[in-house]
């Protein structure tokens, strides 16, 4: 039985509503153009040496686009894997897997951003 207030706020039994659902959909929609641009950038980097790649990645448009792609991808991956773990793991291992998922996605995203910054600035 739902109260009128919970119907208005769209809150379910977990009291979190559709926030997680919408975040995953928004990141998916954001990743469509970012992925297309990222693929074109990677195709442009094929066969280039380190100096040429650093010059291309040093462009503000390219660097910001790839940073947005990495952030959106890592966040989308975190959300998706969390849903899979919550839905399909029915043991005491669930909390550990959710923590490992969070750590893994954070490390992957941060590593990619670090590599991009290092290549962009030629450090």
N, CA, C and O atoms as a GROMACS GRO file, in nm:
protein
  492
    1UNK      N    1   0.084  -0.116   0.000
    1UNK     CA    2   0.000   0.000   0.000
    1UNK      C    3   0.090   0.124   0.000
    1UNK      O    4   0.181   0.136   0.081
    2UNK      N    5   0.062   0.214  -0.092
    2UNK     CA    6   0.144   0.334  -0.105
    2UNK      C    7   0.066   0.456  -0.060
    2UNK      O    8  -0.055   0.467  -0.080
    3UNK      N    9   0.138   0.545   0.001
    3UNK     CA   10   0.075   0.670   0.043
    3UNK      C   11   0.068   0.766  -0.076
    3UNK      O   12   0.143   0.750  -0.172
    4UNK      N   13  -0.020   0.862  -0.072
    4UNK     CA   14  -0.028   0.958  -0.182
    4UNK      C   15   0.105   1.033  -0.204
    4UNK      O   16   0.143   1.063  -0.317
    5UNK      N   17   0.175   1.062  -0.095
    5UNK     CA   18   0.303   1.131  -0.108
    5UNK      C   19   0.406   1.045  -0.181
    5UNK      O   20   0.481   1.097  -0.263
    6UNK      N   21   0.410   0.915  -0.152
    6UNK     CA   22   0.507   0.829  -0.219
    6UNK      C   23   0.471   0.812  -0.367
    6UNK      O   24   0.561   0.794  -0.449
    7UNK      N   25   0.344   0.818  -0.402
    7UNK     CA   26   0.304   0.811  -0.542
    7UNK      C   27   0.350   0.938  -0.616
    7UNK      O   28   0.391   0.930  -0.732
    8UNK      N   29   0.342   1.050  -0.551
    8UNK     CA   30   0.384   1.175  -0.613
    8UNK      C   31   0.535   1.177  -0.632
    8UNK      O   32   0.584   1.222  -0.736
    9UNK      N   33   0.609   1.130  -0.535
    9UNK     CA   34   0.755   1.132  -0.540
    9UNK      C   35   0.813   1.012  -0.616
    9UNK      O   36   0.934   1.008  -0.638
   10UNK      N   37   0.732   0.917  -0.657
   10UNK     CA   38   0.775   0.796  -0.727
   10UNK      C   39   0.876   0.715  -0.647
   10UNK      O   40   0.971   0.661  -0.703
   11UNK      N   41   0.857   0.708  -0.517
   11UNK     CA   42   0.948   0.633  -0.432
   11UNK      C   43   0.897   0.492  -0.412
   11UNK      O   44   0.780   0.471  -0.382
   12UNK      N   45   0.985   0.396  -0.430
   12UNK     CA   46   0.950   0.257  -0.407
   12UNK      C   47   0.985   0.216  -0.265
   12UNK      O   48   1.000   0.300  -0.177
   13UNK      N   49   0.998   0.087  -0.245
   13UNK     CA   50   1.025   0.036  -0.112
   13UNK      C   51   1.165   0.073  -0.063
   13UNK      O   52   1.189   0.078   0.058
   14UNK      N   53   1.256   0.098  -0.155
   14UNK     CA   54   1.392   0.134  -0.115
   14UNK      C   55   1.405   0.284  -0.088
   14UNK      O   56   1.509   0.330  -0.041
   15UNK      N   57   1.301   0.359  -0.116
   15UNK     CA   58   1.297   0.503  -0.094
   15UNK      C   59   1.400   0.580  -0.175
   15UNK      O   60   1.443   0.688  -0.136
   16UNK      N   61   1.440   0.524  -0.287
   16UNK     CA   62   1.536   0.594  -0.372
   16UNK      C   63   1.475   0.632  -0.506
   16UNK      O   64   1.540   0.701  -0.585
   17UNK      N   65   1.354   0.590  -0.533
   17UNK     CA   66   1.286   0.629  -0.656
   17UNK      C   67   1.355   0.575  -0.779
   17UNK      O   68   1.413   0.467  -0.778
   18UNK      N   69   1.348   0.653  -0.884
   18UNK     CA   70   1.404   0.610  -1.013
   18UNK      C   71   1.536   0.679  -1.043
   18UNK      O   72   1.579   0.686  -1.158
   19UNK      N   73   1.600   0.730  -0.940
   19UNK     CA   74   1.724   0.805  -0.957
   19UNK      C   75   1.831   0.722  -1.028
   19UNK      O   76   1.894   0.769  -1.123
   20UNK      N   77   1.852   0.600  -0.983
   20UNK     CA   78   1.953   0.512  -1.040
   20UNK      C   79   1.920   0.481  -1.186
   20UNK      O   80   2.008   0.484  -1.272
   21UNK      N   81   1.793   0.452  -1.213
   21UNK     CA   82   1.746   0.422  -1.348
   21UNK      C   83   1.776   0.539  -1.442
   21UNK      O   84   1.828   0.518  -1.551
   22UNK      N   85   1.743   0.660  -1.400
   22UNK     CA   86   1.761   0.776  -1.486
   22UNK      C   87   1.908   0.809  -1.506
   22UNK      O   88   1.948   0.851  -1.615
   23UNK      N   89   1.989   0.791  -1.404
   23UNK     CA   90   2.133   0.817  -1.419
   23UNK      C   91   2.193   0.724  -1.524
   23UNK      O   92   2.276   0.766  -1.605
   24UNK      N   93   2.151   0.599  -1.522
   24UNK     CA   94   2.204   0.504  -1.619
   24UNK      C   95   2.157   0.539  -1.760
   24UNK      O   96   2.234   0.527  -1.855
   25UNK      N   97   2.033   0.582  -1.775
   25UNK     CA   98   1.982   0.619  -1.907
   25UNK      C   99   2.048   0.746  -1.958
   25UNK      O  100   2.080   0.756  -2.077
   26UNK      N  101   2.069   0.843  -1.871
   26UNK     CA  102   2.132   0.969  -1.912
   26UNK      C  103   2.276   0.944  -1.956
   26UNK      O  104   2.319   1.000  -2.057
   27UNK      N  105   2.349   0.862  -1.882
   27UNK     CA  106   2.487   0.833  -1.923
   27UNK      C  107   2.489   0.755  -2.054
   27UNK      O  108   2.579   0.774  -2.135
   28UNK      N  109   2.391   0.668  -2.075
   28UNK     CA  110   2.385   0.593  -2.201
   28UNK      C  111   2.362   0.687  -2.319
   28UNK      O  112   2.426   0.673  -2.424
   29UNK      N  113   2.272   0.782  -2.302
   29UNK     CA  114   2.245   0.878  -2.409
   29UNK      C  115   2.366   0.968  -2.431
   29UNK      O  116   2.399   1.000  -2.545
   30UNK      N  117   2.433   1.009  -2.326
   30UNK     CA  118   2.552   1.093  -2.338
   30UNK      C  119   2.666   1.017  -2.407
   30UNK      O  120   2.746   1.077  -2.478
   31UNK      N  121   2.672   0.887  -2.386
   31UNK     CA  122   2.780   0.808  -2.444
   31UNK      C  123   2.765   0.787  -2.595
   31UNK      O  124   2.863   0.756  -2.662
   32UNK      N  125   2.646   0.802  -2.648
   32UNK     CA  126   2.628   0.780  -2.793
   32UNK      C  127   2.713   0.879  -2.874
   32UNK      O  128   2.796   0.833  -2.952
   33UNK      N  129   2.696   1.011  -2.860
   33UNK     CA  130   2.783   1.100  -2.939
   33UNK      C  131   2.929   1.096  -2.894
   33UNK      O  132   3.020   1.110  -2.976
   34UNK      N  133   2.951   1.078  -2.764
   34UNK     CA  134   3.090   1.072  -2.716
   34UNK      C  135   3.164   0.953  -2.774
   34UNK      O  136   3.283   0.963  -2.806
   35UNK      N  137   3.096   0.840  -2.787
   35UNK     CA  138   3.160   0.721  -2.844
   35UNK      C  139   3.192   0.741  -2.991
   35UNK      O  140   3.299   0.702  -3.038
   36UNK      N  141   3.101   0.802  -3.065
   36UNK     CA  142   3.126   0.828  -3.207
   36UNK      C  143   3.248   0.919  -3.223
   36UNK      O  144   3.336   0.892  -3.304
   37UNK      N  145   3.253   1.026  -3.147
   37UNK     CA  146   3.368   1.118  -3.154
   37UNK      C  147   3.496   1.048  -3.109
   37UNK      O  148   3.601   1.066  -3.170
   38UNK      N  149   3.486   0.966  -3.002
   38UNK     CA  150   3.603   0.894  -2.953
   38UNK      C  151   3.658   0.798  -3.059
   38UNK      O  152   3.780   0.788  -3.076
   39UNK      N  153   3.570   0.730  -3.130
   39UNK     CA  154   3.614   0.637  -3.235
   39UNK      C  155   3.687   0.713  -3.346
   39UNK      O  156   3.790   0.668  -3.394
   40UNK      N  157   3.633   0.828  -3.386
   40UNK     CA  158   3.701   0.909  -3.488
   40UNK      C  159   3.838   0.957  -3.439
   40UNK      O  160   3.933   0.960  -3.516
   41UNK      N  161   3.848   0.993  -3.313
   41UNK     CA  162   3.977   1.036  -3.258
   41UNK      C  163   4.077   0.921  -3.259
   41UNK      O  164   4.192   0.939  -3.297
   42UNK      N  165   4.033   0.803  -3.218
   42UNK     CA  166   4.122   0.687  -3.217
   42UNK      C  167   4.165   0.650  -3.358
   42UNK      O  168   4.281   0.615  -3.381
   43UNK      N  169   4.073   0.658  -3.454
   43UNK     CA  170   4.110   0.632  -3.593
   43UNK      C  171   4.214   0.733  -3.640
   43UNK      O  172   4.306   0.698  -3.713
   44UNK      N  173   4.199   0.858  -3.598
   44UNK     CA  174   4.297   0.960  -3.633
   44UNK      C  175   4.432   0.938  -3.569
   44UNK      O  176   4.534   0.987  -3.619
   45UNK      N  177   4.436   0.866  -3.458
   45UNK     CA  178   4.563   0.839  -3.389
   45UNK      C  179   4.636   0.717  -3.443
   45UNK      O  180   4.754   0.698  -3.414
   46UNK      N  181   4.566   0.634  -3.520
   46UNK     CA  182   4.628   0.511  -3.570
   46UNK      C  183   4.749   0.543  -3.659
   46UNK      O  184   4.741   0.628  -3.748
   47UNK      N  185   4.858   0.475  -3.634
   47UNK     CA  186   4.978   0.489  -3.715
   47UNK      C  187   5.063   0.611  -3.683
   47UNK      O  188   5.162   0.635  -3.750
   48UNK      N  189   5.027   0.686  -3.584
   48UNK     CA  190   5.103   0.806  -3.548
   48UNK      C  191   5.206   0.772  -3.439
   48UNK      O  192   5.188   0.678  -3.362
   49UNK      N  193   5.310   0.849  -3.435
   49UNK     CA  194   5.410   0.829  -3.330
   49UNK      C  195   5.364   0.902  -3.203
   49UNK      O  196   5.259   0.966  -3.202
   50UNK      N  197   5.444   0.892  -3.098
   50UNK     CA  198   5.408   0.950  -2.969
   50UNK      C  199   5.393   1.101  -2.975
   50UNK      O  200   5.300   1.157  -2.917
   51UNK      N  201   5.481   1.167  -3.045
   51UNK     CA  202   5.476   1.313  -3.054
   51UNK      C  203   5.349   1.360  -3.125
   51UNK      O  204   5.286   1.456  -3.081
   52UNK      N  205   5.312   1.294  -3.233
   52UNK     CA  206   5.192   1.331  -3.306
   52UNK      C  207   5.066   1.303  -3.223
   52UNK      O  208   4.972   1.381  -3.224
   53UNK      N  209   5.067   1.190  -3.151
   53UNK     CA  210   4.953   1.158  -3.065
   53UNK      C  211   4.941   1.259  -2.952
   53UNK      O  212   4.830   1.301  -2.918
   54UNK      N  213   5.052   1.300  -2.894
   54UNK     CA  214   5.050   1.400  -2.788
   54UNK      C  215   5.000   1.534  -2.841
   54UNK      O  216   4.930   1.607  -2.770
   55UNK      N  217   5.036   1.566  -2.966
   55UNK     CA  218   4.989   1.691  -3.025
   55UNK      C  219   4.838   1.686  -3.048
   55UNK      O  220   4.768   1.784  -3.020
   56UNK      N  221   4.786   1.576  -3.097
   56UNK     CA  222   4.642   1.562  -3.120
   56UNK      C  223   4.568   1.564  -2.986
   56UNK      O  224   4.467   1.632  -2.973
   57UNK      N  225   4.619   1.491  -2.889
   57UNK     CA  226   4.553   1.486  -2.758
   57UNK      C  227   4.570   1.616  -2.681
   57UNK      O  228   4.497   1.639  -2.584
   58UNK      N  229   4.663   1.700  -2.720
   58UNK     CA  230   4.682   1.829  -2.656
   58UNK      C  231   4.577   1.932  -2.694
   58UNK      O  232   4.564   2.035  -2.629
   59UNK      N  233   4.501   1.902  -2.799
   59UNK     CA  234   4.393   1.992  -2.839
   59UNK      C  235   4.286   1.993  -2.731
   59UNK      O  236   4.245   1.887  -2.684
   60UNK      N  237   4.240   2.112  -2.691
   60UNK     CA  238   4.140   2.118  -2.583
   60UNK      C  239   4.012   2.041  -2.616
   60UNK      O  240   3.957   1.974  -2.529
   61UNK      N  241   3.964   2.050  -2.741
   61UNK     CA  242   3.842   1.979  -2.778
   61UNK      C  243   3.860   1.828  -2.764
   61UNK      O  244   3.774   1.760  -2.708
   62UNK      N  245   3.971   1.777  -2.813
   62UNK     CA  246   3.997   1.633  -2.807
   62UNK      C  247   4.013   1.588  -2.663
   62UNK      O  248   3.954   1.487  -2.623
   63UNK      N  249   4.092   1.660  -2.585
   63UNK     CA  250   4.116   1.621  -2.446
   63UNK      C  251   3.988   1.624  -2.364
   63UNK      O  252   3.961   1.531  -2.287
   64UNK      N  253   3.909   1.728  -2.379
   64UNK     CA  254   3.784   1.738  -2.302
   64UNK      C  255   3.685   1.631  -2.346
   64UNK      O  256   3.616   1.572  -2.262
   65UNK      N  257   3.679   1.606  -2.475
   65UNK     CA  258   3.588   1.502  -2.525
   65UNK      C  259   3.625   1.365  -2.470
   65UNK      O  260   3.537   1.290  -2.427
   66UNK      N  261   3.753   1.332  -2.471
   66UNK     CA  262   3.795   1.202  -2.419
   66UNK      C  263   3.776   1.195  -2.268
   66UNK      O  264   3.739   1.090  -2.215
   67UNK      N  265   3.799   1.305  -2.197
   67UNK     CA  266   3.774   1.306  -2.053
   67UNK      C  267   3.626   1.283  -2.022
   67UNK      O  268   3.592   1.205  -1.933
   68UNK      N  269   3.539   1.349  -2.096
   68UNK     CA  270   3.396   1.326  -2.077
   68UNK      C  271   3.358   1.182  -2.109
   68UNK      O  272   3.275   1.123  -2.040
   69UNK      N  273   3.419   1.126  -2.214
   69UNK     CA  274   3.392   0.986  -2.250
   69UNK      C  275   3.435   0.892  -2.138
   69UNK      O  276   3.362   0.799  -2.102
   70UNK      N  277   3.553   0.915  -2.084
   70UNK     CA  278   3.605   0.829  -1.976
   70UNK      C  279   3.518   0.839  -1.852
   70UNK      O  280   3.483   0.738  -1.791
   71UNK      N  281   3.482   0.961  -1.812
   71UNK     CA  282   3.400   0.980  -1.692
   71UNK      C  283   3.263   0.916  -1.710
   71UNK      O  284   3.216   0.844  -1.622
   72UNK      N  285   3.198   0.943  -1.824
   72UNK     CA  286   3.066   0.887  -1.848
   72UNK      C  287   3.072   0.734  -1.857
   72UNK      O  288   2.983   0.666  -1.806
   73UNK      N  289   3.174   0.681  -1.921
   73UNK     CA  290   3.187   0.535  -1.934
   73UNK      C  291   3.210   0.468  -1.799
   73UNK      O  292   3.147   0.366  -1.768
   74UNK      N  293   3.299   0.524  -1.720
   74UNK     CA  294   3.327   0.464  -1.589
   74UNK      C  295   3.204   0.470  -1.499
   74UNK      O  296   3.174   0.374  -1.427
   75UNK      N  297   3.133   0.582  -1.502
   75UNK     CA  298   3.013   0.596  -1.418
   75UNK      C  299   2.902   0.503  -1.466
   75UNK      O  300   2.833   0.441  -1.385
   76UNK      N  301   2.885   0.492  -1.598
   76UNK     CA  302   2.785   0.402  -1.654
   76UNK      C  303   2.819   0.256  -1.622
   76UNK      O  304   2.730   0.176  -1.591
   77UNK      N  305   2.946   0.223  -1.630
   77UNK     CA  306   2.989   0.087  -1.596
   77UNK      C  307   2.961   0.058  -1.449
   77UNK      O  308   2.914  -0.050  -1.416
   78UNK      N  309   2.990   0.153  -1.362
   78UNK     CA  310   2.966   0.135  -1.219
   78UNK      C  311   2.818   0.112  -1.191
   78UNK      O  312   2.782   0.021  -1.117
   79UNK      N  313   2.733   0.194  -1.251
   79UNK     CA  314   2.588   0.180  -1.231
   79UNK      C  315   2.537   0.045  -1.282
   79UNK      O  316   2.461  -0.024  -1.215
   80UNK      N  317   2.580   0.009  -1.402
   80UNK     CA  318   2.534  -0.117  -1.462
   80UNK      C  319   2.578  -0.239  -1.385
   80UNK      O  320   2.499  -0.330  -1.361
   81UNK      N  321   2.704  -0.242  -1.345
   81UNK     CA  322   2.753  -0.358  -1.270
   81UNK      C  323   2.688  -0.366  -1.132
   81UNK      O  324   2.666  -0.475  -1.081
   82UNK      N  325   2.659  -0.252  -1.072
   82UNK     CA  326   2.592  -0.253  -0.942
   82UNK      C  327   2.453  -0.315  -0.954
   82UNK      O  328   2.412  -0.392  -0.867
   83UNK      N  329   2.381  -0.282  -1.060
   83UNK     CA  330   2.248  -0.341  -1.082
   83UNK      C  331   2.259  -0.491  -1.101
   83UNK      O  332   2.179  -0.567  -1.046
   84UNK      N  333   2.357  -0.535  -1.178
   84UNK     CA  334   2.374  -0.678  -1.203
   84UNK      C  335   2.407  -0.750  -1.073
   84UNK      O  336   2.351  -0.856  -1.045
   85UNK      N  337   2.497  -0.694  -0.994
   85UNK     CA  338   2.533  -0.757  -0.866
   85UNK      C  339   2.413  -0.762  -0.773
   85UNK      O  340   2.387  -0.866  -0.711
   86UNK      N  341   2.340  -0.652  -0.763
   86UNK     CA  342   2.224  -0.649  -0.673
   86UNK      C  343   2.115  -0.748  -0.717
   86UNK      O  344   2.047  -0.806  -0.633
   87UNK      N  345   2.098  -0.766  -0.848
   87UNK     CA  346   1.992  -0.853  -0.897
   87UNK      C  347   2.028  -1.001  -0.895
   87UNK      O  348   1.941  -1.085  -0.870
   88UNK      N  349   2.154  -1.034  -0.920
   88UNK     CA  350   2.188  -1.175  -0.942
   88UNK      C  351   2.277  -1.239  -0.837
   88UNK      O  352   2.298  -1.360  -0.841
   89UNK      N  353   2.328  -1.163  -0.743
   89UNK     CA  354   2.410  -1.222  -0.636
   89UNK      C  355   2.322  -1.232  -0.512
   89UNK      O  356   2.272  -1.131  -0.461
   90UNK      N  357   2.303  -1.354  -0.465
   90UNK     CA  358   2.216  -1.376  -0.349
   90UNK      C  359   2.293  -1.443  -0.236
   90UNK      O  360   2.252  -1.546  -0.184
   91UNK      N  361   2.404  -1.383  -0.199
   91UNK     CA  362   2.485  -1.441  -0.092
   91UNK      C  363   2.545  -1.327  -0.010
   91UNK      O  364   2.522  -1.209  -0.035
   92UNK      N  365   2.624  -1.366   0.089
   92UNK     CA  366   2.691  -1.268   0.173
   92UNK      C  367   2.802  -1.195   0.098
   92UNK      O  368   2.858  -1.098   0.147
   93UNK      N  369   2.832  -1.243  -0.020
   93UNK     CA  370   2.937  -1.185  -0.102
   93UNK      C  371   2.892  -1.055  -0.171
   93UNK      O  372   2.975  -0.984  -0.228
   94UNK      N  373   2.764  -1.024  -0.167
   94UNK     CA  374   2.708  -0.910  -0.240
   94UNK      C  375   2.774  -0.777  -0.200
   94UNK      O  376   2.814  -0.700  -0.286
   95UNK      N  377   2.785  -0.751  -0.072
   95UNK     CA  378   2.844  -0.626  -0.026
   95UNK      C  379   2.990  -0.614  -0.069
   95UNK      O  380   3.034  -0.507  -0.110
   96UNK      N  381   3.063  -0.724  -0.061
   96UNK     CA  382   3.203  -0.725  -0.102
   96UNK      C  383   3.215  -0.697  -0.251
   96UNK      O  384   3.302  -0.621  -0.294
   97UNK      N  385   3.128  -0.758  -0.331
   97UNK     CA  386   3.132  -0.736  -0.476
   97UNK      C  387   3.095  -0.593  -0.512
   97UNK      O  388   3.153  -0.536  -0.604
   98UNK      N  389   3.001  -0.535  -0.443
   98UNK     CA  390   2.963  -0.396  -0.469
   98UNK      C  391   3.080  -0.304  -0.435
   98UNK      O  392   3.106  -0.208  -0.508
   99UNK      N  393   3.148  -0.331  -0.326
   99UNK     CA  394   3.265  -0.250  -0.289
   99UNK      C  395   3.377  -0.267  -0.392
   99UNK      O  396   3.442  -0.170  -0.430
  100UNK      N  397   3.401  -0.390  -0.436
  100UNK     CA  398   3.504  -0.416  -0.537
  100UNK      C  399   3.469  -0.347  -0.669
  100UNK      O  400   3.556  -0.293  -0.737
  101UNK      N  401   3.341  -0.350  -0.705
  101UNK     CA  402   3.295  -0.283  -0.826
  101UNK      C  403   3.322  -0.133  -0.818
  101UNK      O  404   3.372  -0.074  -0.914
  102UNK      N  405   3.291  -0.073  -0.705
  102UNK     CA  406   3.314   0.071  -0.687
  102UNK      C  407   3.463   0.102  -0.698
  102UNK      O  408   3.502   0.197  -0.766
  103UNK      N  409   3.545   0.024  -0.631
  103UNK     CA  410   3.690   0.045  -0.635
  103UNK      C  411   3.744   0.027  -0.776
  103UNK      O  412   3.824   0.108  -0.823
  104UNK      N  413   3.701  -0.079  -0.844
  104UNK     CA  414   3.749  -0.108  -0.979
  104UNK      C  415   3.714   0.005  -1.076
  104UNK      O  416   3.800   0.051  -1.151
  105UNK      N  417   3.589   0.048  -1.075
  105UNK     CA  418   3.546   0.155  -1.166
  105UNK      C  419   3.618   0.286  -1.137
  105UNK      O  420   3.656   0.359  -1.229
  106UNK      N  421   3.639   0.316  -1.010
  106UNK     CA  422   3.711   0.436  -0.972
  106UNK      C  423   3.856   0.430  -1.020
  106UNK      O  424   3.907   0.527  -1.075
  107UNK      N  425   3.921   0.318  -1.001
  107UNK     CA  426   4.062   0.302  -1.042
  107UNK      C  427   4.075   0.309  -1.193
  107UNK      O  428   4.167   0.374  -1.244
  108UNK      N  429   3.986   0.242  -1.265
  108UNK     CA  430   3.992   0.246  -1.412
  108UNK      C  431   3.972   0.388  -1.463
  108UNK      O  432   4.048   0.434  -1.548
  109UNK      N  433   3.871   0.456  -1.412
  109UNK     CA  434   3.844   0.593  -1.456
  109UNK      C  435   3.960   0.687  -1.424
  109UNK      O  436   4.001   0.766  -1.508
  110UNK      N  437   4.011   0.678  -1.302
  110UNK     CA  438   4.122   0.764  -1.261
  110UNK      C  439   4.249   0.734  -1.341
  110UNK      O  440   4.323   0.825  -1.377
  111UNK      N  441   4.274   0.607  -1.368
  111UNK     CA  442   4.393   0.569  -1.448
  111UNK      C  443   4.383   0.624  -1.590
  111UNK      O  444   4.482   0.675  -1.644
  112UNK      N  445   4.266   0.615  -1.649
  112UNK     CA  446   4.248   0.668  -1.784
  112UNK      C  447   4.264   0.819  -1.786
  112UNK      O  448   4.328   0.874  -1.877
  113UNK      N  449   4.208   0.886  -1.688
  113UNK     CA  450   4.221   1.032  -1.682
  113UNK      C  451   4.366   1.074  -1.660
  113UNK      O  452   4.413   1.170  -1.721
  114UNK      N  453   4.437   1.001  -1.575
  114UNK     CA  454   4.578   1.031  -1.551
  114UNK      C  455   4.659   1.015  -1.680
  114UNK      O  456   4.742   1.100  -1.713
  115UNK      N  457   4.635   0.905  -1.751
  115UNK     CA  458   4.709   0.881  -1.876
  115UNK      C  459   4.678   0.988  -1.979
  115UNK      O  460   4.767   1.032  -2.052
  116UNK      N  461   4.553   1.031  -1.986
  116UNK     CA  462   4.516   1.134  -2.080
  116UNK      C  463   4.580   1.269  -2.046
  116UNK      O  464   4.630   1.339  -2.134
  117UNK      N  465   4.577   1.303  -1.919
  117UNK     CA  466   4.640   1.429  -1.877
  117UNK      C  467   4.790   1.424  -1.903
  117UNK      O  468   4.848   1.522  -1.949
  118UNK      N  469   4.851   1.313  -1.874
  118UNK     CA  470   4.995   1.298  -1.897
  118UNK      C  471   5.029   1.311  -2.045
  118UNK      O  472   5.127   1.376  -2.081
  119UNK      N  473   4.948   1.248  -2.131
  119UNK     CA  474   4.973   1.259  -2.274
  119UNK      C  475   4.939   1.400  -2.327
  119UNK      O  476   5.010   1.453  -2.413
  120UNK      N  477   4.833   1.457  -2.277
  120UNK     CA  478   4.789   1.589  -2.327
  120UNK      C  479   4.891   1.697  -2.298
  120UNK      O  480   4.922   1.780  -2.384
  121UNK      N  481   4.942   1.698  -2.177
  121UNK     CA  482   5.035   1.802  -2.137
  121UNK      C  483   5.180   1.765  -2.166
  121UNK      O  484   5.270   1.846  -2.144
  122UNK      N  485   5.204   1.643  -2.216
  122UNK     CA  486   5.338   1.602  -2.252
  122UNK      C  487   5.430   1.589  -2.133
  122UNK      O  488   5.552   1.604  -2.147
  123UNK      N  489   5.375   1.561  -2.017
  123UNK     CA  490   5.455   1.550  -1.895
  123UNK      C  491   5.522   1.415  -1.890
  123UNK      O  492   5.594   1.385  -1.794
   0.00000   0.00000   0.00000
